[in-house]
Structure formats: structure tokens, C-alpha cells
GROMACS .gro file of C-alpha atoms in nm:
model
  161
    1UNK     CA    1   1.633  -0.702  -1.023
    2UNK     CA    2   1.692  -0.968  -0.803
    3UNK     CA    3   1.559  -1.247  -1.098
    4UNK     CA    4   1.847  -1.105  -1.263
    5UNK     CA    5   2.083  -1.171  -1.027
    6UNK     CA    6   1.999  -1.510  -0.870
    7UNK     CA    7   2.080  -1.559  -1.246
    8UNK     CA    8   2.372  -1.382  -1.329
    9UNK     CA    9   2.520  -1.596  -0.970
   10UNK     CA   10   2.396  -1.978  -1.089
   11UNK     CA   11   2.570  -1.873  -1.408
   12UNK     CA   12   2.918  -1.737  -1.236
   13UNK     CA   13   2.885  -1.999  -1.045
   14UNK     CA   14   2.836  -2.252  -1.309
   15UNK     CA   15   3.127  -2.060  -1.542
   16UNK     CA   16   3.363  -2.062  -1.207
   17UNK     CA   17   3.281  -2.467  -1.129
   18UNK     CA   18   3.442  -2.521  -1.487
   19UNK     CA   19   3.648  -2.326  -1.451
   20UNK     CA   20   3.770  -2.476  -1.156
   21UNK     CA   21   3.719  -2.838  -1.274
   22UNK     CA   22   3.927  -2.829  -1.508
   23UNK     CA   23   4.244  -2.645  -1.304
   24UNK     CA   24   4.230  -2.957  -1.140
   25UNK     CA   25   4.254  -3.176  -1.394
   26UNK     CA   26   4.514  -2.948  -1.556
   27UNK     CA   27   4.728  -2.932  -1.249
   28UNK     CA   28   4.661  -3.315  -1.136
   29UNK     CA   29   4.847  -3.380  -1.486
   30UNK     CA   30   5.089  -3.133  -1.538
   31UNK     CA   31   5.532  -3.318  -1.356
   32UNK     CA   32   5.650  -2.963  -1.288
   33UNK     CA   33   5.632  -2.877  -0.934
   34UNK     CA   34   5.628  -2.428  -0.958
   35UNK     CA   35   5.364  -2.551  -1.310
   36UNK     CA   36   5.119  -2.754  -0.949
   37UNK     CA   37   5.181  -2.514  -0.687
   38UNK     CA   38   5.086  -2.282  -1.015
   39UNK     CA   39   4.761  -2.369  -1.134
   40UNK     CA   40   4.740  -2.550  -0.698
   41UNK     CA   41   4.668  -2.162  -0.601
   42UNK     CA   42   4.502  -2.038  -0.909
   43UNK     CA   43   4.257  -2.390  -0.798
   44UNK     CA   44   4.284  -2.233  -0.456
   45UNK     CA   45   4.098  -1.883  -0.586
   46UNK     CA   46   3.849  -2.034  -0.752
   47UNK     CA   47   3.694  -2.242  -0.540
   48UNK     CA   48   3.651  -1.992  -0.339
   49UNK     CA   49   3.474  -1.728  -0.553
   50UNK     CA   50   3.270  -2.027  -0.639
   51UNK     CA   51   3.211  -2.118  -0.264
   52UNK     CA   52   3.127  -1.731  -0.191
   53UNK     CA   53   2.877  -1.668  -0.505
   54UNK     CA   54   2.638  -1.995  -0.390
   55UNK     CA   55   2.660  -1.791  -0.040
   56UNK     CA   56   2.579  -1.486  -0.175
   57UNK     CA   57   2.296  -1.711  -0.325
   58UNK     CA   58   2.141  -1.812  -0.070
   59UNK     CA   59   2.171  -1.517   0.129
   60UNK     CA   60   1.955  -1.315  -0.135
   61UNK     CA   61   1.730  -1.660  -0.149
   62UNK     CA   62   1.730  -1.599   0.228
   63UNK     CA   63   1.631  -1.197   0.122
   64UNK     CA   64   1.447  -1.295  -0.046
   65UNK     CA   65   1.185  -1.557   0.162
   66UNK     CA   66   1.224  -1.281   0.420
   67UNK     CA   67   1.085  -1.028   0.239
   68UNK     CA   68   0.820  -1.238   0.177
   69UNK     CA   69   0.752  -1.283   0.492
   70UNK     CA   70   0.756  -0.930   0.549
   71UNK     CA   71   0.492  -0.767   0.306
   72UNK     CA   72   0.322  -1.096   0.443
   73UNK     CA   73   0.282  -0.952   0.795
   74UNK     CA   74   0.243  -0.645   0.663
   75UNK     CA   75  -0.054  -0.667   0.465
   76UNK     CA   76  -0.202  -0.875   0.783
   77UNK     CA   77  -0.184  -0.605   0.981
   78UNK     CA   78  -0.331  -0.349   0.761
   79UNK     CA   79  -0.649  -0.578   0.673
   80UNK     CA   80  -0.615  -0.589   1.038
   81UNK     CA   81  -0.581  -0.205   1.080
   82UNK     CA   82  -0.869  -0.199   0.848
   83UNK     CA   83  -1.103  -0.344   1.074
   84UNK     CA   84  -1.061  -0.134   1.338
   85UNK     CA   85  -1.100   0.132   1.215
   86UNK     CA   86  -1.447   0.053   1.000
   87UNK     CA   87  -1.544  -0.135   1.365
   88UNK     CA   88  -1.487   0.195   1.539
   89UNK     CA   89  -1.678   0.422   1.219
   90UNK     CA   90  -1.994   0.154   1.351
   91UNK     CA   91  -1.940   0.182   1.708
   92UNK     CA   92  -1.961   0.512   1.683
   93UNK     CA   93  -2.279   0.590   1.520
   94UNK     CA   94  -2.425   0.321   1.718
   95UNK     CA   95  -2.334   0.463   2.027
   96UNK     CA   96  -2.504   0.730   1.945
   97UNK     CA   97  -2.795   0.682   1.882
   98UNK     CA   98  -2.794   0.347   2.201
   99UNK     CA   99  -2.759   0.717   2.430
  100UNK     CA  100  -3.013   0.866   2.202
  101UNK     CA  101  -3.276   0.588   2.233
  102UNK     CA  102  -3.270   0.449   2.559
  103UNK     CA  103  -3.243   0.442   2.922
  104UNK     CA  104  -2.830   0.384   3.102
  105UNK     CA  105  -2.957   0.048   3.217
  106UNK     CA  106  -3.078  -0.065   2.873
  107UNK     CA  107  -2.791   0.160   2.654
  108UNK     CA  108  -2.498  -0.068   2.831
  109UNK     CA  109  -2.676  -0.379   2.732
  110UNK     CA  110  -2.711  -0.258   2.374
  111UNK     CA  111  -2.365  -0.163   2.394
  112UNK     CA  112  -2.160  -0.469   2.535
  113UNK     CA  113  -2.393  -0.622   2.290
  114UNK     CA  114  -2.292  -0.378   1.965
  115UNK     CA  115  -1.970  -0.547   2.123
  116UNK     CA  116  -2.040  -0.887   2.008
  117UNK     CA  117  -2.198  -0.845   1.745
  118UNK     CA  118  -1.927  -0.642   1.594
  119UNK     CA  119  -1.683  -0.855   1.631
  120UNK     CA  120  -1.920  -1.169   1.494
  121UNK     CA  121  -1.924  -0.908   1.149
  122UNK     CA  122  -1.644  -0.803   1.114
  123UNK     CA  123  -1.512  -1.124   1.116
  124UNK     CA  124  -1.707  -1.199   0.747
  125UNK     CA  125  -1.584  -1.108   0.453
  126UNK     CA  126  -1.612  -0.816   0.257
  127UNK     CA  127  -1.587  -0.636   0.590
  128UNK     CA  128  -1.380  -0.358   0.526
  129UNK     CA  129  -1.543  -0.241   0.193
  130UNK     CA  130  -1.919  -0.317   0.237
  131UNK     CA  131  -2.124   0.011   0.246
  132UNK     CA  132  -2.090   0.183   0.613
  133UNK     CA  133  -2.442   0.195   0.656
  134UNK     CA  134  -2.528  -0.109   0.588
  135UNK     CA  135  -2.367  -0.231   0.820
  136UNK     CA  136  -2.565  -0.004   1.072
  137UNK     CA  137  -2.823  -0.100   0.945
  138UNK     CA  138  -2.743  -0.410   1.000
  139UNK     CA  139  -2.639  -0.343   1.379
  140UNK     CA  140  -2.885  -0.141   1.506
  141UNK     CA  141  -3.147  -0.372   1.353
  142UNK     CA  142  -3.054  -0.663   1.546
  143UNK     CA  143  -3.008  -0.426   1.856
  144UNK     CA  144  -3.379  -0.383   1.791
  145UNK     CA  145  -3.355   0.111   1.728
  146UNK     CA  146  -3.359   0.261   1.406
  147UNK     CA  147  -3.040   0.357   1.218
  148UNK     CA  148  -3.194   0.708   1.152
  149UNK     CA  149  -3.458   0.787   1.352
  150UNK     CA  150  -3.589   1.093   1.200
  151UNK     CA  151  -3.652   0.803   0.884
  152UNK     CA  152  -3.267   1.004   0.632
  153UNK     CA  153  -3.069   0.745   0.546
  154UNK     CA  154  -2.769   0.909   0.437
  155UNK     CA  155  -2.692   0.889   0.080
  156UNK     CA  156  -2.422   0.591  -0.012
  157UNK     CA  157  -2.092   0.619  -0.001
  158UNK     CA  158  -2.161   0.956   0.288
  159UNK     CA  159  -2.124   0.802   0.678
  160UNK     CA  160  -2.355   0.932   0.896
  161UNK     CA  161  -2.066   0.895   1.113
   0.00000   0.00000   0.00000
């Protein structure tokens, strides 16, 4: 719809400009003061309409740019929300293992390392699309933990979190 409106406004501005030129030429050629006055008033009205059309075209362009910026900002926010959600899922699963497998001092160190590993891993491409279990297993391996102490990994697509 925006493209259609833009095309129509462009055409209207061109038609109005052509009409204003024609009226202006007639006004310059007229000899009767009343005719000159009438044509000058018509020229004024037409030129005002052309200016308003151009202003509306500019407004539509500004609105389109603003909407594009808002769409990009929304996409970035949504991507960040997905990353934070995935990090929380991984953190919850790994924290449970840390507290069940490590002593308190060691657990505190592992949790600090967990945050660093999660921050690094979340920067990789496809972080939110990769299977949750793969993230859990990789981070547990890096921390020296067994991701599934009973030896049974969850079925693909199912979270242990």
C-alpha cells in the first residue's frame, strides 16, 4: 500500500507541477488584470497543492525509514530475548549438576566458570537454534562434569532443564 501511495503522490505532484506551469504561462500572457488575478489565484492554489503533495511524500518516506528502524530494533530485541532464554535454560540444567556433583567451594568456582562459558557460547552463530542438550553437554564437558550422571541423555528435542 505504501508503494502505491508513493506512486500516486509522485504522479499528483508531476501533474500539479505541469498544471502550475501552464497556468503560470497563461497568467504571464494575459493582458486583462482580472484574468491575471484569477490565473494568479489558481496558480497559488495549485502550487500550494504541489507543496503539500511533496510534504506528504517526504512524510511517508520518513515514516517508512522510522518503521524500518523499529523493525530492526524489534528483531534485535527478539534475538537477544531468545539468547537470554537459552542461556537461562542451559544455566538451570548445569547449575543443578554443579550443586549435585561438587562441594560448595568448587561449586562456586564452577558457577563462575559457567557464566563465562555461557557468555562465550552465546556469541556463536546459531546459539538459539542448536539443540539445548548440545549446549549442556559441551559446557558440562568444559567444566569437567557429566551432563547426565545416570548415563542417559534426554531424547533429542527434549530438555533436561
